[in-house]
Short mmCIF file of C-alpha atoms in Angstrom, two decimals:
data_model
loop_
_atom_site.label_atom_id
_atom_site.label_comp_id
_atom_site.label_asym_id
_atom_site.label_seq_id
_atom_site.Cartn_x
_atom_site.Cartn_y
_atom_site.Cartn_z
CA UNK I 739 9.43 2.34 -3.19
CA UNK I 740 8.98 -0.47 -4.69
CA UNK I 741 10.52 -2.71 -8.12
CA UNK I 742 7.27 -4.44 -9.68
CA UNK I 743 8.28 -1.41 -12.42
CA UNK I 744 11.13 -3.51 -13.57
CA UNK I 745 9.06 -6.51 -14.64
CA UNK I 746 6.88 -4.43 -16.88
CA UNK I 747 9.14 -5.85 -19.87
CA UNK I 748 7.93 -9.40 -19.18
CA UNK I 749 4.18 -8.38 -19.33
CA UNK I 750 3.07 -10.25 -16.17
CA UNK I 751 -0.50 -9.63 -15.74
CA UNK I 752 -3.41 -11.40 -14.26
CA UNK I 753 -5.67 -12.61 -17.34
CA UNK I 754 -9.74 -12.66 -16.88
CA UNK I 755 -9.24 -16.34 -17.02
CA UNK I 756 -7.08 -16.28 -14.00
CA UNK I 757 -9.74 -13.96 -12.24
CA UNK I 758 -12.43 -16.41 -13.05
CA UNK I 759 -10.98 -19.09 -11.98
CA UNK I 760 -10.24 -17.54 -8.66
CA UNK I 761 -14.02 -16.31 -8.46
CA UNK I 762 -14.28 -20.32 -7.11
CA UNK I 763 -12.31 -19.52 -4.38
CA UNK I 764 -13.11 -16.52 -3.20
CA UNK I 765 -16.69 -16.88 -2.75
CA UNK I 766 -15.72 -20.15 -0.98
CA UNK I 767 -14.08 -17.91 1.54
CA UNK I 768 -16.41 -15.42 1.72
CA UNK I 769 -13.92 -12.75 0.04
CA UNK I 770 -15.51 -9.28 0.97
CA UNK I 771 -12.89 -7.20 -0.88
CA UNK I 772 -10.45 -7.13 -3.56
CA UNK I 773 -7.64 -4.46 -3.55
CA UNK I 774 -6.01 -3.75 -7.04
CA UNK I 775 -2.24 -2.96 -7.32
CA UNK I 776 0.75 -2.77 -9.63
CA UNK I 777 3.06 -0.97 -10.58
CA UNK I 778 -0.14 0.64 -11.73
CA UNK I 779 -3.22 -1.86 -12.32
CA UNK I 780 -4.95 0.77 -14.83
CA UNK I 781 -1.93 -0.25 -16.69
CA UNK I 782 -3.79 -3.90 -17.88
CA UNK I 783 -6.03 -2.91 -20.43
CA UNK I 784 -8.20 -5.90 -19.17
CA UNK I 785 -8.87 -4.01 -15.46
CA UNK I 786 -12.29 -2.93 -15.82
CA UNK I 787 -13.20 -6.42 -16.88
CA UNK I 788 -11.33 -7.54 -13.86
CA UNK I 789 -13.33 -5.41 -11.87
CA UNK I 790 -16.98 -6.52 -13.67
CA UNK I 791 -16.06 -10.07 -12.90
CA UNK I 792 -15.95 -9.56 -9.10
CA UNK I 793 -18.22 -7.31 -9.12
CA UNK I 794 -20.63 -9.51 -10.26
CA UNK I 795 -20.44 -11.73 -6.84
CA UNK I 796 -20.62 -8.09 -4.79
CA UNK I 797 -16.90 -8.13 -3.81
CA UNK I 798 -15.50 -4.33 -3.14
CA UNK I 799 -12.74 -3.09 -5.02
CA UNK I 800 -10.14 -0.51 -3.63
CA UNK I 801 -7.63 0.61 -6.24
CA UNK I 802 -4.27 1.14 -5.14
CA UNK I 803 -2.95 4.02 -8.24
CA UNK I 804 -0.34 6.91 -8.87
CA UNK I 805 -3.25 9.10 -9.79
CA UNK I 806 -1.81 9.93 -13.49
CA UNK I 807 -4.80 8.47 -15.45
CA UNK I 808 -7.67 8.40 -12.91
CA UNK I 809 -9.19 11.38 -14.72
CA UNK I 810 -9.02 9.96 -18.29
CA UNK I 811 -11.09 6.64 -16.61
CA UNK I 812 -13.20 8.59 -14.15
CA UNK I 813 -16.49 7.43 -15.17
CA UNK I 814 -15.32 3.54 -14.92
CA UNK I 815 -13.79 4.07 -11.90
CA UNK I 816 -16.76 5.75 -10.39
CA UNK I 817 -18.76 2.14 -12.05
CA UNK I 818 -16.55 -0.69 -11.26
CA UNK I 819 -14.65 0.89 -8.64
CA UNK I 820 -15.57 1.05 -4.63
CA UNK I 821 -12.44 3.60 -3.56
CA UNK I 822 -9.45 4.85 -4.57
CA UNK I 823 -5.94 4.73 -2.46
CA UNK I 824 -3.46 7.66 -4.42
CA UNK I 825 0.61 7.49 -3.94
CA UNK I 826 1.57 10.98 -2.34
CA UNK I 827 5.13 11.81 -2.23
CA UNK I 828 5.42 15.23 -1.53
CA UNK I 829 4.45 19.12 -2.75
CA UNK I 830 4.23 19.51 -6.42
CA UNK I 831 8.34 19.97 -6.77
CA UNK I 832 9.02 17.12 -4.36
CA UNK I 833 6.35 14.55 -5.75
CA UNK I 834 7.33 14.69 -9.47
CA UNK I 835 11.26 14.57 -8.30
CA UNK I 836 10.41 11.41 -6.60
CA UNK I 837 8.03 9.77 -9.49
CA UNK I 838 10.65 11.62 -12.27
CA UNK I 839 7.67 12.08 -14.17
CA UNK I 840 6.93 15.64 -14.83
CA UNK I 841 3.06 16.64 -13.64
CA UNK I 842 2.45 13.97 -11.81
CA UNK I 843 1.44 15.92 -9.05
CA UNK I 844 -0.68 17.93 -11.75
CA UNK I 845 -2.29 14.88 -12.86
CA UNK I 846 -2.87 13.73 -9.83
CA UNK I 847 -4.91 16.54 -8.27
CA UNK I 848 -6.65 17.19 -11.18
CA UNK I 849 -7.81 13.36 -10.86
CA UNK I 850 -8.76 14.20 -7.70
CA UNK I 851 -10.58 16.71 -8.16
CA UNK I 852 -12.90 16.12 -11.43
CA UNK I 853 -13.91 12.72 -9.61
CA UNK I 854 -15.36 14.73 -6.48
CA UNK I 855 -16.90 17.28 -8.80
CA UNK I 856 -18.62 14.48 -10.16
CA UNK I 857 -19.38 12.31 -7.21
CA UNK I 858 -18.17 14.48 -4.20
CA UNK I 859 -19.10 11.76 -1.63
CA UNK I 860 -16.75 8.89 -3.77
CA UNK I 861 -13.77 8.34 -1.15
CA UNK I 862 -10.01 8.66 -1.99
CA UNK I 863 -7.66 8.12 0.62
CA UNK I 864 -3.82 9.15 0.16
CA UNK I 865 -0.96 7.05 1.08
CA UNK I 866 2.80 8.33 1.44
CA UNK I 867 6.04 6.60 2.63
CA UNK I 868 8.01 8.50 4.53
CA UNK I 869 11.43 8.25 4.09
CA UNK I 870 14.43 10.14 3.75
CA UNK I 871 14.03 12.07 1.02
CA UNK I 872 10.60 13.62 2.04
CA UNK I 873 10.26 13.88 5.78
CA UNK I 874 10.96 17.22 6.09
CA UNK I 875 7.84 17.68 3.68
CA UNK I 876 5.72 15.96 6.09
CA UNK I 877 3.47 18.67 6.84
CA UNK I 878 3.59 20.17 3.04
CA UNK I 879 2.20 16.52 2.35
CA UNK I 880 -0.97 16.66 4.65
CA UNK I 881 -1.44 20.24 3.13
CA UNK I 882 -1.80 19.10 -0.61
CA UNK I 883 -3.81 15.96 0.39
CA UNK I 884 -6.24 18.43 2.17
CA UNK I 885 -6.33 21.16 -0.80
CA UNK I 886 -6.65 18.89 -3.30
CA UNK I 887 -9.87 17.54 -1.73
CA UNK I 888 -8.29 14.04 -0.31
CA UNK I 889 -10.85 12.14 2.69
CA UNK I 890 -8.05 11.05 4.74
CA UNK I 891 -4.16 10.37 4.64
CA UNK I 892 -2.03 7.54 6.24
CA UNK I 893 1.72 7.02 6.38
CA UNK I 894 4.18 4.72 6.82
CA UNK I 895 7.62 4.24 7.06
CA UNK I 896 10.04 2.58 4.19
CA UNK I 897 10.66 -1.17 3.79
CA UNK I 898 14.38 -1.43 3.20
CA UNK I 899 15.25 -4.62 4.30
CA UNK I 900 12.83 -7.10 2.62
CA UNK I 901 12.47 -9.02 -0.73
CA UNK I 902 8.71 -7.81 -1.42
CA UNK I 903 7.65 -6.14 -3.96
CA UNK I 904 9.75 -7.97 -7.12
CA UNK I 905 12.69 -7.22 -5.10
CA UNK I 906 14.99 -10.42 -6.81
CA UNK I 907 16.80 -9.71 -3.42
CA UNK I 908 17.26 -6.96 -0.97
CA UNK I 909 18.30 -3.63 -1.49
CA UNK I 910 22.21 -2.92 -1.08
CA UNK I 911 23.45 -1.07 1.69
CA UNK I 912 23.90 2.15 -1.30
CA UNK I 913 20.15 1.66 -2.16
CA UNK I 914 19.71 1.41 1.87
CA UNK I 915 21.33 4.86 2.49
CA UNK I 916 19.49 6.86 0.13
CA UNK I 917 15.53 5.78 1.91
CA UNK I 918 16.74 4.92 5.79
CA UNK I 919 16.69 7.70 7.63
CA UNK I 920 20.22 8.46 8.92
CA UNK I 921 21.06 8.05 12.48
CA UNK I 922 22.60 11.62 12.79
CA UNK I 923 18.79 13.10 11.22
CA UNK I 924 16.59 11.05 14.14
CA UNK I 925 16.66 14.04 15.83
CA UNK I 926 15.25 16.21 12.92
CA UNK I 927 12.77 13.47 12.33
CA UNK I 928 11.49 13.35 15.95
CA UNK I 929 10.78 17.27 15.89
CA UNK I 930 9.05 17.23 12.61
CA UNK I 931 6.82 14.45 14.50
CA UNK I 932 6.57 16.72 17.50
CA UNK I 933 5.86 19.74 15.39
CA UNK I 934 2.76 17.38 13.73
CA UNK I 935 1.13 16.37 16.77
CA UNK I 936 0.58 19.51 17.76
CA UNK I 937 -0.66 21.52 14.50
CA UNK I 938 -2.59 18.61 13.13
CA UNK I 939 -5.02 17.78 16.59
CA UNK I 940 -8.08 18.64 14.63
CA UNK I 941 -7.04 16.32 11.85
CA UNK I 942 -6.10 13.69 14.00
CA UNK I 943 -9.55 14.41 15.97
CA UNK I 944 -11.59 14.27 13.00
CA UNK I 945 -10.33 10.99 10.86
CA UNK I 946 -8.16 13.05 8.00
CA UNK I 947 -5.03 11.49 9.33
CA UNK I 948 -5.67 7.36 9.37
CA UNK I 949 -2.79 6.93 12.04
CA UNK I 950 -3.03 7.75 15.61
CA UNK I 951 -0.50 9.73 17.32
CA UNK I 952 1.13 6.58 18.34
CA UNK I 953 1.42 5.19 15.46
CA UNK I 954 3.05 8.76 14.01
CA UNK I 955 5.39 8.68 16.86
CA UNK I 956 6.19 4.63 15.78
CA UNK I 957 7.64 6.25 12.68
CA UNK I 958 10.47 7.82 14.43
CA UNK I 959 10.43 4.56 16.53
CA UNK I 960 11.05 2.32 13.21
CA UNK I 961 13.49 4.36 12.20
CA UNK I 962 15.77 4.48 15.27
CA UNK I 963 15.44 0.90 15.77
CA UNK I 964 17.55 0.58 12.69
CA UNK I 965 20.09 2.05 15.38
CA UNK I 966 19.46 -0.15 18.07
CA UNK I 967 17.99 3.00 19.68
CA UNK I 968 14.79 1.05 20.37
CA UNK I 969 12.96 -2.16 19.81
CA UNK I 970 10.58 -2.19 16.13
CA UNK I 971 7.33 -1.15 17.28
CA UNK I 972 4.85 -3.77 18.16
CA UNK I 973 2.34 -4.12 15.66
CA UNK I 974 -0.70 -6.22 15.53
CA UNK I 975 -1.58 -8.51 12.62
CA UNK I 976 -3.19 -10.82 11.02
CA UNK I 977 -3.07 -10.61 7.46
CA UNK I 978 -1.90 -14.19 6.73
CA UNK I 979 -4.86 -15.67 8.51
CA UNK I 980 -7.49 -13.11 6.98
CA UNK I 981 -5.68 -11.94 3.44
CA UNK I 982 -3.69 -13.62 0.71
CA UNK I 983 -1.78 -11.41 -1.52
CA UNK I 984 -2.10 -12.73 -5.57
CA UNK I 985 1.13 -11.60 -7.73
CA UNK I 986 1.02 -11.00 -11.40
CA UNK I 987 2.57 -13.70 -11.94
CA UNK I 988 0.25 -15.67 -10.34
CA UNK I 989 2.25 -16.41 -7.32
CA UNK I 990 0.52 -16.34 -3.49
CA UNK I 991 1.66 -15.12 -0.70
CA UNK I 992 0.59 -14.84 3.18
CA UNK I 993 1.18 -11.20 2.88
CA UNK I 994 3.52 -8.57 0.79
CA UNK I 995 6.29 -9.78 2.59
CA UNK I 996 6.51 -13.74 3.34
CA UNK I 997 7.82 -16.28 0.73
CA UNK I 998 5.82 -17.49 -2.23
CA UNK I 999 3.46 -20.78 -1.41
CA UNK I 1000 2.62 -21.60 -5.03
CA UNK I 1001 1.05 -20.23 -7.98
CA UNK I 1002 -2.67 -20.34 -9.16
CA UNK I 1003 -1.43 -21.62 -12.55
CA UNK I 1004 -0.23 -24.98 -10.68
CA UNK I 1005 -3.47 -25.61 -8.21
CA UNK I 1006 -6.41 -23.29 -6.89
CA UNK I 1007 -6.21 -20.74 -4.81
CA UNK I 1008 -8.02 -22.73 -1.48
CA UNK I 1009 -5.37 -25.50 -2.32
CA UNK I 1010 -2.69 -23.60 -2.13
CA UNK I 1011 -3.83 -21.70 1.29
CA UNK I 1012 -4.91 -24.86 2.60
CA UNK I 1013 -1.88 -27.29 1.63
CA UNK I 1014 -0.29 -28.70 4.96
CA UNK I 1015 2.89 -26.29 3.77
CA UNK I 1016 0.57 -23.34 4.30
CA UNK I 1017 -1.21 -24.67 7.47
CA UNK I 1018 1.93 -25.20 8.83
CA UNK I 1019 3.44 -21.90 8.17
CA UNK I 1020 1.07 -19.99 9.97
CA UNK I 1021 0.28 -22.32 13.15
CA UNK I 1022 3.92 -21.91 13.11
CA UNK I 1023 4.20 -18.04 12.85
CA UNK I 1024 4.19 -15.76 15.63
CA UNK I 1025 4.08 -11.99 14.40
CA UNK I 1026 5.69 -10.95 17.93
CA UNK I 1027 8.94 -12.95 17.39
CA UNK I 1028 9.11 -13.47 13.94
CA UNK I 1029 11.84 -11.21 11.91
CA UNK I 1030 10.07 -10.40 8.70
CA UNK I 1031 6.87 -9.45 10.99
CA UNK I 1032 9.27 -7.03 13.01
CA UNK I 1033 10.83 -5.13 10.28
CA UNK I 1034 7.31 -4.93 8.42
CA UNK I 1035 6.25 -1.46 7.83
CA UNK I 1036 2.26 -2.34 6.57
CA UNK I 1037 0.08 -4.43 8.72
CA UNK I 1038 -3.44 -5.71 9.05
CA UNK I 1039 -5.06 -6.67 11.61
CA UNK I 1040 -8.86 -7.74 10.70
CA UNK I 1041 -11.60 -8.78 13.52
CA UNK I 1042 -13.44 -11.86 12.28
CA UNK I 1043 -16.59 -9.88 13.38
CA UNK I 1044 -15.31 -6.78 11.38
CA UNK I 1045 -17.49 -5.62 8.23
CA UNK I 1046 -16.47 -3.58 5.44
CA UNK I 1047 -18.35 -0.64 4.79
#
């Protein structure tokens, strides 16, 4: 789902210089947690260090992985490492087809599993896109997360439409077709939801599935307003006022999705979030109205009262 793959040539990484010059800002802001990402952050051969470095000032660390190596670097991960957030695609058949790399699935559940035999109360949370190509696997999904020994699952729909995630620009209407969910299978889509809100009440009930009914039912919702079936779902958020998002490349962003405000290589990190550019940007932004912030498909929406557990 997303293109950060494609960059992997040009070796953009952040360097333990670049984390410890952030460590400045962070505690400066009172930065409670770090999430890792990629492509696949066990990729730098430098994470772990990463990870001791912020560690060091009692900042949590969530790991955002494929799975295919968390069993080879169990016993760091269960060190340096607060949770773990897993990419689930599908069933076995469905999930390698969509990586196109064979036992990935394999490796993933067998990741899964030899952490919780050795620290069954460590949490690892699966996230899938839903999209085209796997919807009708919905419930197959929830099935393997549950098997394999997963805490909880959350879904979302497909970003199409936007320029995040090293997208040089947005995906053509081809590329479009083969995630969106076609008008003409909306109505396949919306009984597959139906058919999940009714088997899965217990999960729902008892925290394995992240997402409220609502927000299940939002899916379809997203989906047909591609259409003009429906309006986007509303979605609270507030991730450019609690969040920044740091790029390999050392760019910043408000969030995954808004334009670049600088780079940590040219000034620090409260510089760039506090330059009148960035002030104005989000006095200026209203999430309701705003066309990015309708289309987005992964929001946050932090109290200032809210602590991390």
């Amino acid at each position: 789902m997303c293109d950060i793959w494609k960059d992997n040539k040009n070796l953009k990484q952040l360097s333990e210089q670049d984390v410890s010059e952030l460590m400045t800002a962070l505690k400066k802001f009172g930065t409670q947690q770090v999430v890792m990402s990629g492509g696949e952050a066990l990729l730098n051969t430098n994470f772990f260090r990463l990870c001791q470095i912020l560690k060091k000032e009692n900042i949590k660390i969530s790991l955002l992985t494929t799975g295919l190596s968390i069993k080879n670097n169990a016993d760091q991960l269960l060190e340096w490492v607060d949770d773990l957030i897993v990419s689930l695609d599908g069933d076995e058949l469905l999930h390698d087809a969509i990586r196109n790399i064979p036992n990935a699935f394999k490796k993933l559940r067998e990741g899964v599993k030899h952490i919780k035999s050795l620290q069954p109360s460590y949490r690892i949370t699966a996230r899938t896109v839903i999209h085209q190509i796997n919807f009708r696997q919905w419930q197959a999904i929830i099935d393997a997360a549950a098997e394999m020994g997963i805490d909880e699952v959350s879904f979302l729909p497909a970003d199409v439409s936007s320029h995040a995630f090293n997208r040089q620009q947005s995906w053509s209407e081809p590329k479009q077709n083969e995630i969106l969910i076609s008008e003409q299978q909306l109505p396949e889509l919306q009984a597959v939801v139906t058919a999940l809100l009714e088997v899965n009440q217990h999960q729902f009930s008892n925290g394995f599935m992240a997402e409220s009914p609502k927000k299940i039912q939002d899916i379809y919702q997203y989906y047909a307003a591609f259409y003009g079936l429906n309006e986007f779902p509303f979605k609270k958020c507030n991730a450019p006022w609690v969040s920044t998002v740091i790029e390999a490349d050392g760019s910043v962003r408000p969030c995954f999705f808004h334009e670049a405000i600088g780079n940590i290589r040219d000034a620090s990190l409260d510089q760039l979030l506090n330059s009148p550019e960035a002030i104005s940007f989000r006095k200026g932004l209203n999430t309701h109205t705003n066309s990015t912030c309708a289309k987005c498909v992964c929001t946050l929406n932090l109290s200032p009262l809210a602590k991390l557990t």
